[in-house]
Amino acid sequence: MRVSCPHCKQLGTIRSTERLSPTVSQHYVICSNRECGHTWRATTVADMTLSISSTPDPTVALPLSTHVRRAVIAQLIRCAAEADYTPCLTPPTTLDLFPPSGPDGPS
Ligand SMILES: [Zn+2]
């Protein structure tokens, strides 16, 4: 991600990031314009879901954009066939948003 320098409007490069929460991060940025040389801190906030994650973190609750066709997605999830796949880059924190009910989980 690149951001514009507030002074000279050239692109800056994020040198380091501190994650404050799952949705808020602070970035330390340096301007690419050597004649400017400004460094600053910027904060980013994830504030809306535009496309649903395939490995959602159940602790993150972002509003879903109104452009998402919820009923169509729900129907696709109900009716789609399954295909075997094991995630290797972003293993889910759980296999489902809700623990199983029964003797091994809450009812
Ligand atoms: Zn600058």
PDB file of N, CA and C and ligand atoms in Angstrom:
ATOM      1  N   MET A   1       0.852  -1.174   0.000  1.00  0.00           N
ATOM      2  CA  MET A   1       0.000   0.000   0.000  1.00  0.00           C
ATOM      3  C   MET A   1       0.893   1.232   0.000  1.00  0.00           C
ATOM      4  N   ARG A   2       0.508   2.200  -0.775  1.00  0.00           N
ATOM      5  CA  ARG A   2       1.253   3.457  -0.811  1.00  0.00           C
ATOM      6  C   ARG A   2       0.292   4.591  -0.532  1.00  0.00           C
ATOM      7  N   VAL A   3       0.829   5.618   0.042  1.00  0.00           N
ATOM      8  CA  VAL A   3       0.004   6.772   0.390  1.00  0.00           C
ATOM      9  C   VAL A   3       0.706   8.032  -0.094  1.00  0.00           C
ATOM     10  N   SER A   4      -0.065   9.075  -0.280  1.00  0.00           N
ATOM     11  CA  SER A   4       0.500  10.337  -0.765  1.00  0.00           C
ATOM     12  C   SER A   4       1.001  11.189   0.394  1.00  0.00           C
ATOM     13  N   CYS A   5       2.128  11.828   0.151  1.00  0.00           N
ATOM     14  CA  CYS A   5       2.700  12.743   1.131  1.00  0.00           C
ATOM     15  C   CYS A   5       1.742  13.930   1.311  1.00  0.00           C
ATOM     16  N   PRO A   6       1.428  14.271   2.553  1.00  0.00           N
ATOM     17  CA  PRO A   6       0.514  15.393   2.764  1.00  0.00           C
ATOM     18  C   PRO A   6       1.096  16.733   2.338  1.00  0.00           C
ATOM     19  N   HIS A   7       2.429  16.831   2.183  1.00  0.00           N
ATOM     20  CA  HIS A   7       3.044  18.110   1.809  1.00  0.00           C
ATOM     21  C   HIS A   7       3.260  18.230   0.304  1.00  0.00           C
ATOM     22  N   CYS A   8       3.989  17.285  -0.295  1.00  0.00           N
ATOM     23  CA  CYS A   8       4.340  17.434  -1.712  1.00  0.00           C
ATOM     24  C   CYS A   8       3.463  16.585  -2.633  1.00  0.00           C
ATOM     25  N   LYS A   9       2.622  15.729  -2.071  1.00  0.00           N
ATOM     26  CA  LYS A   9       1.660  14.884  -2.815  1.00  0.00           C
ATOM     27  C   LYS A   9       2.308  13.740  -3.587  1.00  0.00           C
ATOM     28  N   GLN A  10       3.649  13.562  -3.451  1.00  0.00           N
ATOM     29  CA  GLN A  10       4.291  12.400  -4.073  1.00  0.00           C
ATOM     30  C   GLN A  10       3.977  11.167  -3.236  1.00  0.00           C
ATOM     31  N   LEU A  11       4.211   9.975  -3.818  1.00  0.00           N
ATOM     32  CA  LEU A  11       3.920   8.754  -3.080  1.00  0.00           C
ATOM     33  C   LEU A  11       4.931   8.544  -1.971  1.00  0.00           C
ATOM     34  N   GLY A  12       4.439   8.019  -0.869  1.00  0.00           N
ATOM     35  CA  GLY A  12       5.299   7.632   0.230  1.00  0.00           C
ATOM     36  C   GLY A  12       5.350   6.119   0.326  1.00  0.00           C
ATOM     37  N   THR A  13       6.356   5.618   1.033  1.00  0.00           N
ATOM     38  CA  THR A  13       6.514   4.178   1.232  1.00  0.00           C
ATOM     39  C   THR A  13       6.377   3.860   2.715  1.00  0.00           C
ATOM     40  N   ILE A  14       5.544   2.870   3.023  1.00  0.00           N
ATOM     41  CA  ILE A  14       5.377   2.452   4.411  1.00  0.00           C
ATOM     42  C   ILE A  14       6.616   1.674   4.831  1.00  0.00           C
ATOM     43  N   ARG A  15       7.299   2.153   5.878  1.00  0.00           N
ATOM     44  CA  ARG A  15       8.530   1.511   6.357  1.00  0.00           C
ATOM     45  C   ARG A  15       8.260   0.504   7.458  1.00  0.00           C
ATOM     46  N   SER A  16       7.228   0.761   8.262  1.00  0.00           N
ATOM     47  CA  SER A  16       6.867  -0.202   9.305  1.00  0.00           C
ATOM     48  C   SER A  16       5.397   0.001   9.669  1.00  0.00           C
ATOM     49  N   THR A  17       4.827  -1.058  10.223  1.00  0.00           N
ATOM     50  CA  THR A  17       3.409  -1.036  10.591  1.00  0.00           C
ATOM     51  C   THR A  17       3.237  -1.655  11.963  1.00  0.00           C
ATOM     52  N   GLU A  18       2.406  -1.007  12.757  1.00  0.00           N
ATOM     53  CA  GLU A  18       2.048  -1.534  14.074  1.00  0.00           C
ATOM     54  C   GLU A  18       0.555  -1.810  14.057  1.00  0.00           C
ATOM     55  N   ARG A  19       0.210  -3.070  14.306  1.00  0.00           N
ATOM     56  CA  ARG A  19      -1.199  -3.454  14.305  1.00  0.00           C
ATOM     57  C   ARG A  19      -1.786  -3.181  15.680  1.00  0.00           C
ATOM     58  N   LEU A  20      -2.775  -2.300  15.739  1.00  0.00           N
ATOM     59  CA  LEU A  20      -3.390  -1.932  17.016  1.00  0.00           C
ATOM     60  C   LEU A  20      -4.565  -2.834  17.348  1.00  0.00           C
ATOM     61  N   SER A  21      -5.247  -3.341  16.329  1.00  0.00           N
ATOM     62  CA  SER A  21      -6.377  -4.249  16.498  1.00  0.00           C
ATOM     63  C   SER A  21      -6.542  -4.956  15.160  1.00  0.00           C
ATOM     64  N   PRO A  22      -7.453  -5.931  15.061  1.00  0.00           N
ATOM     65  CA  PRO A  22      -7.639  -6.586  13.755  1.00  0.00           C
ATOM     66  C   PRO A  22      -8.053  -5.619  12.642  1.00  0.00           C
ATOM     67  N   THR A  23      -8.602  -4.457  12.993  1.00  0.00           N
ATOM     68  CA  THR A  23      -9.081  -3.540  11.962  1.00  0.00           C
ATOM     69  C   THR A  23      -8.347  -2.196  11.924  1.00  0.00           C
ATOM     70  N   VAL A  24      -7.432  -1.963  12.857  1.00  0.00           N
ATOM     71  CA  VAL A  24      -6.735  -0.666  12.912  1.00  0.00           C
ATOM     72  C   VAL A  24      -5.222  -0.887  12.922  1.00  0.00           C
ATOM     73  N   SER A  25      -4.509  -0.182  12.033  1.00  0.00           N
ATOM     74  CA  SER A  25      -3.050  -0.247  11.975  1.00  0.00           C
ATOM     75  C   SER A  25      -2.478   1.155  11.847  1.00  0.00           C
ATOM     76  N   GLN A  26      -1.288   1.348  12.464  1.00  0.00           N
ATOM     77  CA  GLN A  26      -0.569   2.601  12.281  1.00  0.00           C
ATOM     78  C   GLN A  26       0.670   2.314  11.439  1.00  0.00           C
ATOM     79  N   HIS A  27       0.906   3.174  10.447  1.00  0.00           N
ATOM     80  CA  HIS A  27       2.020   3.005   9.521  1.00  0.00           C
ATOM     81  C   HIS A  27       2.971   4.189   9.651  1.00  0.00           C
ATOM     82  N   TYR A  28       4.260   3.888   9.570  1.00  0.00           N
ATOM     83  CA  TYR A  28       5.276   4.937   9.537  1.00  0.00           C
ATOM     84  C   TYR A  28       5.752   5.028   8.094  1.00  0.00           C
ATOM     85  N   VAL A  29       5.624   6.230   7.532  1.00  0.00           N
ATOM     86  CA  VAL A  29       5.753   6.417   6.090  1.00  0.00           C
ATOM     87  C   VAL A  29       6.849   7.434   5.790  1.00  0.00           C
ATOM     88  N   ILE A  30       7.587   7.182   4.698  1.00  0.00           N
ATOM     89  CA  ILE A  30       8.601   8.139   4.246  1.00  0.00           C
ATOM     90  C   ILE A  30       8.279   8.557   2.819  1.00  0.00           C
ATOM     91  N   CYS A  31       8.385   9.848   2.560  1.00  0.00           N
ATOM     92  CA  CYS A  31       8.102  10.389   1.229  1.00  0.00           C
ATOM     93  C   CYS A  31       9.203   9.965   0.255  1.00  0.00           C
ATOM     94  N   SER A  32       8.795   9.623  -0.975  1.00  0.00           N
ATOM     95  CA  SER A  32       9.758   9.196  -1.994  1.00  0.00           C
ATOM     96  C   SER A  32      10.453  10.387  -2.663  1.00  0.00           C
ATOM     97  N   ASN A  33       9.950  11.584  -2.415  1.00  0.00           N
ATOM     98  CA  ASN A  33      10.533  12.795  -3.002  1.00  0.00           C
ATOM     99  C   ASN A  33      11.710  13.242  -2.131  1.00  0.00           C
ATOM    100  N   ARG A  34      12.953  13.041  -2.626  1.00  0.00           N
ATOM    101  CA  ARG A  34      14.129  13.368  -1.811  1.00  0.00           C
ATOM    102  C   ARG A  34      14.224  14.856  -1.497  1.00  0.00           C
ATOM    103  N   GLU A  35      13.568  15.688  -2.255  1.00  0.00           N
ATOM    104  CA  GLU A  35      13.592  17.115  -1.962  1.00  0.00           C
ATOM    105  C   GLU A  35      12.608  17.483  -0.854  1.00  0.00           C
ATOM    106  N   CYS A  36      11.714  16.568  -0.548  1.00  0.00           N
ATOM    107  CA  CYS A  36      10.740  16.779   0.532  1.00  0.00           C
ATOM    108  C   CYS A  36      11.249  16.089   1.804  1.00  0.00           C
ATOM    109  N   GLY A  37      11.372  14.769   1.738  1.00  0.00           N
ATOM    110  CA  GLY A  37      11.933  14.020   2.855  1.00  0.00           C
ATOM    111  C   GLY A  37      11.024  13.881   4.067  1.00  0.00           C
ATOM    112  N   HIS A  38       9.763  14.212   3.916  1.00  0.00           N
ATOM    113  CA  HIS A  38       8.839  14.137   5.039  1.00  0.00           C
ATOM    114  C   HIS A  38       8.643  12.691   5.490  1.00  0.00           C
ATOM    115  N   THR A  39       8.584  12.473   6.798  1.00  0.00           N
ATOM    116  CA  THR A  39       8.171  11.184   7.359  1.00  0.00           C
ATOM    117  C   THR A  39       6.984  11.457   8.254  1.00  0.00           C
ATOM    118  N   TRP A  40       6.048  10.510   8.261  1.00  0.00           N
ATOM    119  CA  TRP A  40       4.841  10.723   9.055  1.00  0.00           C
ATOM    120  C   TRP A  40       4.222   9.394   9.444  1.00  0.00           C
ATOM    121  N   ARG A  41       3.278   9.502  10.372  1.00  0.00           N
ATOM    122  CA  ARG A  41       2.525   8.335  10.795  1.00  0.00           C
ATOM    123  C   ARG A  41       1.116   8.447  10.222  1.00  0.00           C
ATOM    124  N   ALA A  42       0.596   7.344   9.697  1.00  0.00           N
ATOM    125  CA  ALA A  42      -0.763   7.298   9.151  1.00  0.00           C
ATOM    126  C   ALA A  42      -1.497   6.113   9.786  1.00  0.00           C
ATOM    127  N   THR A  43      -2.780   6.260   9.907  1.00  0.00           N
ATOM    128  CA  THR A  43      -3.602   5.207  10.496  1.00  0.00           C
ATOM    129  C   THR A  43      -4.590   4.715   9.453  1.00  0.00           C
ATOM    130  N   THR A  44      -4.697   3.399   9.322  1.00  0.00           N
ATOM    131  CA  THR A  44      -5.711   2.827   8.427  1.00  0.00           C
ATOM    132  C   THR A  44      -6.720   2.056   9.275  1.00  0.00           C
ATOM    133  N   VAL A  45      -7.946   2.122   8.819  1.00  0.00           N
ATOM    134  CA  VAL A  45      -9.045   1.441   9.504  1.00  0.00           C
ATOM    135  C   VAL A  45      -9.840   0.654   8.477  1.00  0.00           C
ATOM    136  N   ALA A  46      -9.986  -0.655   8.699  1.00  0.00           N
ATOM    137  CA  ALA A  46     -10.892  -1.448   7.869  1.00  0.00           C
ATOM    138  C   ALA A  46     -12.297  -1.149   8.361  1.00  0.00           C
ATOM    139  N   ASP A  47     -13.151  -0.588   7.505  1.00  0.00           N
ATOM    140  CA  ASP A  47     -14.464  -0.150   7.983  1.00  0.00           C
ATOM    141  C   ASP A  47     -15.635  -0.764   7.241  1.00  0.00           C
ATOM    142  N   MET A  48     -15.369  -1.607   6.226  1.00  0.00           N
ATOM    143  CA  MET A  48     -16.475  -2.189   5.475  1.00  0.00           C
ATOM    144  C   MET A  48     -15.979  -3.414   4.717  1.00  0.00           C
ATOM    145  N   THR A  49     -16.812  -4.427   4.614  1.00  0.00           N
ATOM    146  CA  THR A  49     -16.505  -5.592   3.800  1.00  0.00           C
ATOM    147  C   THR A  49     -17.117  -5.405   2.417  1.00  0.00           C
ATOM    148  N   LEU A  50     -16.265  -5.514   1.382  1.00  0.00           N
ATOM    149  CA  LEU A  50     -16.742  -5.428   0.005  1.00  0.00           C
ATOM    150  C   LEU A  50     -16.903  -6.809  -0.611  1.00  0.00           C
ATOM    151  N   SER A  51     -16.077  -7.766  -0.153  1.00  0.00           N
ATOM    152  CA  SER A  51     -16.123  -9.138  -0.629  1.00  0.00           C
ATOM    153  C   SER A  51     -15.845 -10.034   0.569  1.00  0.00           C
ATOM    154  N   ILE A  52     -16.667 -11.018   0.773  1.00  0.00           N
ATOM    155  CA  ILE A  52     -16.597 -11.847   1.978  1.00  0.00           C
ATOM    156  C   ILE A  52     -15.351 -12.727   1.956  1.00  0.00           C
ATOM    157  N   SER A  53     -14.680 -12.824   3.129  1.00  0.00           N
ATOM    158  CA  SER A  53     -13.494 -13.664   3.272  1.00  0.00           C
ATOM    159  C   SER A  53     -13.880 -15.139   3.251  1.00  0.00           C
ATOM    160  N   SER A  54     -13.024 -15.956   2.675  1.00  0.00           N
ATOM    161  CA  SER A  54     -13.221 -17.406   2.717  1.00  0.00           C
ATOM    162  C   SER A  54     -12.694 -18.002   4.010  1.00  0.00           C
ATOM    163  N   THR A  55     -11.901 -17.223   4.755  1.00  0.00           N
ATOM    164  CA  THR A  55     -11.382 -17.683   6.044  1.00  0.00           C
ATOM    165  C   THR A  55     -11.654 -16.597   7.084  1.00  0.00           C
ATOM    166  N   PRO A  56     -12.918 -16.332   7.358  1.00  0.00           N
ATOM    167  CA  PRO A  56     -13.243 -15.208   8.245  1.00  0.00           C
ATOM    168  C   PRO A  56     -12.791 -15.442   9.679  1.00  0.00           C
ATOM    169  N   ASP A  57     -12.346 -14.350  10.297  1.00  0.00           N
ATOM    170  CA  ASP A  57     -12.028 -14.352  11.723  1.00  0.00           C
ATOM    171  C   ASP A  57     -13.333 -14.025  12.443  1.00  0.00           C
ATOM    172  N   PRO A  58     -13.852 -14.945  13.255  1.00  0.00           N
ATOM    173  CA  PRO A  58     -15.152 -14.712  13.896  1.00  0.00           C
ATOM    174  C   PRO A  58     -15.166 -13.508  14.833  1.00  0.00           C
ATOM    175  N   THR A  59     -13.971 -12.998  15.217  1.00  0.00           N
ATOM    176  CA  THR A  59     -13.943 -11.848  16.120  1.00  0.00           C
ATOM    177  C   THR A  59     -14.028 -10.525  15.362  1.00  0.00           C
ATOM    178  N   VAL A  60     -13.955 -10.563  14.043  1.00  0.00           N
ATOM    179  CA  VAL A  60     -14.017  -9.342  13.237  1.00  0.00           C
ATOM    180  C   VAL A  60     -15.438  -9.187  12.680  1.00  0.00           C
ATOM    181  N   ALA A  61     -16.056  -8.071  13.018  1.00  0.00           N
ATOM    182  CA  ALA A  61     -17.429  -7.828  12.573  1.00  0.00           C
ATOM    183  C   ALA A  61     -17.483  -6.491  11.840  1.00  0.00           C
ATOM    184  N   LEU A  62     -17.224  -6.530  10.533  1.00  0.00           N
ATOM    185  CA  LEU A  62     -17.292  -5.320   9.725  1.00  0.00           C
ATOM    186  C   LEU A  62     -18.650  -5.252   9.030  1.00  0.00           C
ATOM    187  N   PRO A  63     -19.188  -4.057   8.820  1.00  0.00           N
ATOM    188  CA  PRO A  63     -20.426  -3.941   8.067  1.00  0.00           C
ATOM    189  C   PRO A  63     -20.231  -4.454   6.643  1.00  0.00           C
ATOM    190  N   LEU A  64     -21.257  -5.069   6.112  1.00  0.00           N
ATOM    191  CA  LEU A  64     -21.216  -5.604   4.751  1.00  0.00           C
ATOM    192  C   LEU A  64     -21.796  -4.568   3.793  1.00  0.00           C
ATOM    193  N   SER A  65     -21.067  -4.271   2.729  1.00  0.00           N
ATOM    194  CA  SER A  65     -21.509  -3.282   1.757  1.00  0.00           C
ATOM    195  C   SER A  65     -22.905  -3.609   1.229  1.00  0.00           C
ATOM    196  N   THR A  66     -23.676  -2.565   0.979  1.00  0.00           N
ATOM    197  CA  THR A  66     -25.036  -2.763   0.474  1.00  0.00           C
ATOM    198  C   THR A  66     -25.047  -3.318  -0.949  1.00  0.00           C
ATOM    199  N   HIS A  67     -23.893  -3.249  -1.652  1.00  0.00           N
ATOM    200  CA  HIS A  67     -23.885  -3.781  -3.015  1.00  0.00           C
ATOM    201  C   HIS A  67     -23.838  -5.316  -3.025  1.00  0.00           C
ATOM    202  N   VAL A  68     -23.474  -5.928  -1.887  1.00  0.00           N
ATOM    203  CA  VAL A  68     -23.388  -7.394  -1.817  1.00  0.00           C
ATOM    204  C   VAL A  68     -24.793  -7.980  -1.826  1.00  0.00           C
ATOM    205  N   ARG A  69     -24.980  -8.931  -2.692  1.00  0.00           N
ATOM    206  CA  ARG A  69     -26.303  -9.556  -2.837  1.00  0.00           C
ATOM    207  C   ARG A  69     -26.392 -10.723  -1.854  1.00  0.00           C
ATOM    208  N   ARG A  70     -26.792 -10.398  -0.641  1.00  0.00           N
ATOM    209  CA  ARG A  70     -26.795 -11.371   0.461  1.00  0.00           C
ATOM    210  C   ARG A  70     -27.618 -12.611   0.127  1.00  0.00           C
ATOM    211  N   ALA A  71     -28.784 -12.423  -0.431  1.00  0.00           N
ATOM    212  CA  ALA A  71     -29.656 -13.570  -0.700  1.00  0.00           C
ATOM    213  C   ALA A  71     -29.028 -14.502  -1.734  1.00  0.00           C
ATOM    214  N   VAL A  72     -28.359 -13.937  -2.723  1.00  0.00           N
ATOM    215  CA  VAL A  72     -27.711 -14.754  -3.754  1.00  0.00           C
ATOM    216  C   VAL A  72     -26.554 -15.549  -3.141  1.00  0.00           C
ATOM    217  N   ILE A  73     -25.761 -14.884  -2.299  1.00  0.00           N
ATOM    218  CA  ILE A  73     -24.644 -15.576  -1.651  1.00  0.00           C
ATOM    219  C   ILE A  73     -25.156 -16.687  -0.745  1.00  0.00           C
ATOM    220  N   ALA A  74     -26.203 -16.413   0.022  1.00  0.00           N
ATOM    221  CA  ALA A  74     -26.775 -17.442   0.901  1.00  0.00           C
ATOM    222  C   ALA A  74     -27.258 -18.636   0.090  1.00  0.00           C
ATOM    223  N   GLN A  75     -27.904 -18.371  -1.029  1.00  0.00           N
ATOM    224  CA  GLN A  75     -28.392 -19.447  -1.888  1.00  0.00           C
ATOM    225  C   GLN A  75     -27.219 -20.238  -2.474  1.00  0.00           C
ATOM    226  N   LEU A  76     -26.161 -19.539  -2.881  1.00  0.00           N
ATOM    227  CA  LEU A  76     -24.979 -20.229  -3.428  1.00  0.00           C
ATOM    228  C   LEU A  76     -24.354 -21.142  -2.384  1.00  0.00           C
ATOM    229  N   ILE A  77     -24.239 -20.674  -1.150  1.00  0.00           N
ATOM    230  CA  ILE A  77     -23.643 -21.482  -0.087  1.00  0.00           C
ATOM    231  C   ILE A  77     -24.505 -22.710   0.199  1.00  0.00           C
ATOM    232  N   ARG A  78     -25.829 -22.534   0.198  1.00  0.00           N
ATOM    233  CA  ARG A  78     -26.730 -23.663   0.455  1.00  0.00           C
ATOM    234  C   ARG A  78     -26.668 -24.707  -0.655  1.00  0.00           C
ATOM    235  N   CYS A  79     -26.523 -24.287  -1.900  1.00  0.00           N
ATOM    236  CA  CYS A  79     -26.699 -25.202  -3.039  1.00  0.00           C
ATOM    237  C   CYS A  79     -25.397 -25.662  -3.697  1.00  0.00           C
ATOM    238  N   ALA A  80     -24.287 -24.991  -3.449  1.00  0.00           N
ATOM    239  CA  ALA A  80     -23.055 -25.343  -4.162  1.00  0.00           C
ATOM    240  C   ALA A  80     -22.515 -26.693  -3.699  1.00  0.00           C
ATOM    241  N   ALA A  81     -22.008 -27.461  -4.643  1.00  0.00           N
ATOM    242  CA  ALA A  81     -21.340 -28.713  -4.307  1.00  0.00           C
ATOM    243  C   ALA A  81     -20.014 -28.390  -3.626  1.00  0.00           C
ATOM    244  N   GLU A  82     -19.470 -29.360  -2.878  1.00  0.00           N
ATOM    245  CA  GLU A  82     -18.203 -29.147  -2.208  1.00  0.00           C
ATOM    246  C   GLU A  82     -17.065 -29.750  -3.016  1.00  0.00           C
ATOM    247  N   ALA A  83     -15.893 -29.128  -2.916  1.00  0.00           N
ATOM    248  CA  ALA A  83     -14.689 -29.656  -3.543  1.00  0.00           C
ATOM    249  C   ALA A  83     -13.587 -29.624  -2.488  1.00  0.00           C
ATOM    250  N   ASP A  84     -12.828 -30.701  -2.368  1.00  0.00           N
ATOM    251  CA  ASP A  84     -11.776 -30.781  -1.361  1.00  0.00           C
ATOM    252  C   ASP A  84     -10.669 -29.776  -1.642  1.00  0.00           C
ATOM    253  N   TYR A  85     -10.251 -29.079  -0.594  1.00  0.00           N
ATOM    254  CA  TYR A  85      -9.133 -28.138  -0.674  1.00  0.00           C
ATOM    255  C   TYR A  85      -8.645 -27.894   0.746  1.00  0.00           C
ATOM    256  N   THR A  86      -7.335 -27.881   0.922  1.00  0.00           N
ATOM    257  CA  THR A  86      -6.751 -27.580   2.228  1.00  0.00           C
ATOM    258  C   THR A  86      -6.025 -26.247   2.131  1.00  0.00           C
ATOM    259  N   PRO A  87      -6.488 -25.230   2.893  1.00  0.00           N
ATOM    260  CA  PRO A  87      -5.819 -23.937   2.831  1.00  0.00           C
ATOM    261  C   PRO A  87      -4.374 -24.056   3.299  1.00  0.00           C
ATOM    262  N   CYS A  88      -3.454 -23.368   2.613  1.00  0.00           N
ATOM    263  CA  CYS A  88      -2.051 -23.415   3.016  1.00  0.00           C
ATOM    264  C   CYS A  88      -1.508 -22.029   3.363  1.00  0.00           C
ATOM    265  N   LEU A  89      -2.201 -20.973   2.984  1.00  0.00           N
ATOM    266  CA  LEU A  89      -1.699 -19.624   3.249  1.00  0.00           C
ATOM    267  C   LEU A  89      -2.398 -18.959   4.420  1.00  0.00           C
ATOM    268  N   THR A  90      -3.681 -19.187   4.557  1.00  0.00           N
ATOM    269  CA  THR A  90      -4.442 -18.548   5.620  1.00  0.00           C
ATOM    270  C   THR A  90      -5.343 -19.581   6.277  1.00  0.00           C
ATOM    271  N   PRO A  91      -4.740 -20.445   7.108  1.00  0.00           N
ATOM    272  CA  PRO A  91      -5.579 -21.441   7.770  1.00  0.00           C
ATOM    273  C   PRO A  91      -6.621 -20.750   8.646  1.00  0.00           C
ATOM    274  N   PRO A  92      -7.846 -21.219   8.596  1.00  0.00           N
ATOM    275  CA  PRO A  92      -8.896 -20.588   9.405  1.00  0.00           C
ATOM    276  C   PRO A  92      -8.651 -20.819  10.891  1.00  0.00           C
ATOM    277  N   THR A  93      -9.109 -19.867  11.713  1.00  0.00           N
ATOM    278  CA  THR A  93      -8.963 -20.024  13.162  1.00  0.00           C
ATOM    279  C   THR A  93      -9.868 -21.146  13.656  1.00  0.00           C
ATOM    280  N   THR A  94     -10.999 -21.336  12.992  1.00  0.00           N
ATOM    281  CA  THR A  94     -11.860 -22.485  13.248  1.00  0.00           C
ATOM    282  C   THR A  94     -12.331 -22.953  11.885  1.00  0.00           C
ATOM    283  N   LEU A  95     -12.873 -24.142  11.820  1.00  0.00           N
ATOM    284  CA  LEU A  95     -13.371 -24.625  10.540  1.00  0.00           C
ATOM    285  C   LEU A  95     -14.738 -24.051  10.215  1.00  0.00           C
ATOM    286  N   ASP A  96     -15.363 -23.448  11.214  1.00  0.00           N
ATOM    287  CA  ASP A  96     -16.656 -22.841  10.997  1.00  0.00           C
ATOM    288  C   ASP A  96     -16.784 -21.653  11.948  1.00  0.00           C
ATOM    289  N   LEU A  97     -17.722 -20.775  11.675  1.00  0.00           N
ATOM    290  CA  LEU A  97     -17.927 -19.638  12.562  1.00  0.00           C
ATOM    291  C   LEU A  97     -18.511 -20.067  13.897  1.00  0.00           C
ATOM    292  N   PHE A  98     -19.202 -21.205  13.910  1.00  0.00           N
ATOM    293  CA  PHE A  98     -19.875 -21.645  15.127  1.00  0.00           C
ATOM    294  C   PHE A  98     -19.365 -23.029  15.502  1.00  0.00           C
ATOM    295  N   PRO A  99     -19.101 -23.251  16.794  1.00  0.00           N
ATOM    296  CA  PRO A  99     -18.647 -24.577  17.216  1.00  0.00           C
ATOM    297  C   PRO A  99     -19.768 -25.594  17.019  1.00  0.00           C
ATOM    298  N   PRO A 100     -19.392 -26.850  16.832  1.00  0.00           N
ATOM    299  CA  PRO A 100     -20.421 -27.871  16.626  1.00  0.00           C
ATOM    300  C   PRO A 100     -21.223 -28.077  17.906  1.00  0.00           C
ATOM    301  N   SER A 101     -22.478 -28.437  17.731  1.00  0.00           N
ATOM    302  CA  SER A 101     -23.295 -28.757  18.893  1.00  0.00           C
ATOM    303  C   SER A 101     -23.232 -30.257  19.136  1.00  0.00           C
ATOM    304  N   GLY A 102     -23.550 -30.672  20.341  1.00  0.00           N
ATOM    305  CA  GLY A 102     -23.519 -32.088  20.659  1.00  0.00           C
ATOM    306  C   GLY A 102     -22.535 -32.355  21.777  1.00  0.00           C
ATOM    307  N   PRO A 103     -22.137 -33.629  21.937  1.00  0.00           N
ATOM    308  CA  PRO A 103     -21.284 -33.974  23.080  1.00  0.00           C
ATOM    309  C   PRO A 103     -19.915 -33.312  23.066  1.00  0.00           C
ATOM    310  N   ASP A 104     -19.394 -32.946  21.884  1.00  0.00           N
ATOM    311  CA  ASP A 104     -18.079 -32.336  21.794  1.00  0.00           C
ATOM    312  C   ASP A 104     -18.130 -30.813  21.811  1.00  0.00           C
ATOM    313  N   GLY A 105     -19.319 -30.233  21.800  1.00  0.00           N
ATOM    314  CA  GLY A 105     -19.417 -28.781  21.756  1.00  0.00           C
ATOM    315  C   GLY A 105     -20.683 -28.321  22.422  1.00  0.00           C
ATOM    316  N   PRO A 106     -20.835 -26.987  22.498  1.00  0.00           N
ATOM    317  CA  PRO A 106     -22.041 -26.459  23.129  1.00  0.00           C
ATOM    318  C   PRO A 106     -23.285 -26.790  22.317  1.00  0.00           C
ATOM    319  N   SER A 107     -24.404 -26.853  22.965  1.00  0.00           N
ATOM    320  CA  SER A 107     -25.651 -27.163  22.258  1.00  0.00           C
ATOM    321  C   SER A 107     -26.425 -25.905  21.973  1.00  0.00           C
TER     322      SER A 107
HETATM  323 ZN    ZN B   1       6.742  14.764   0.347  1.00  0.00          ZN
END
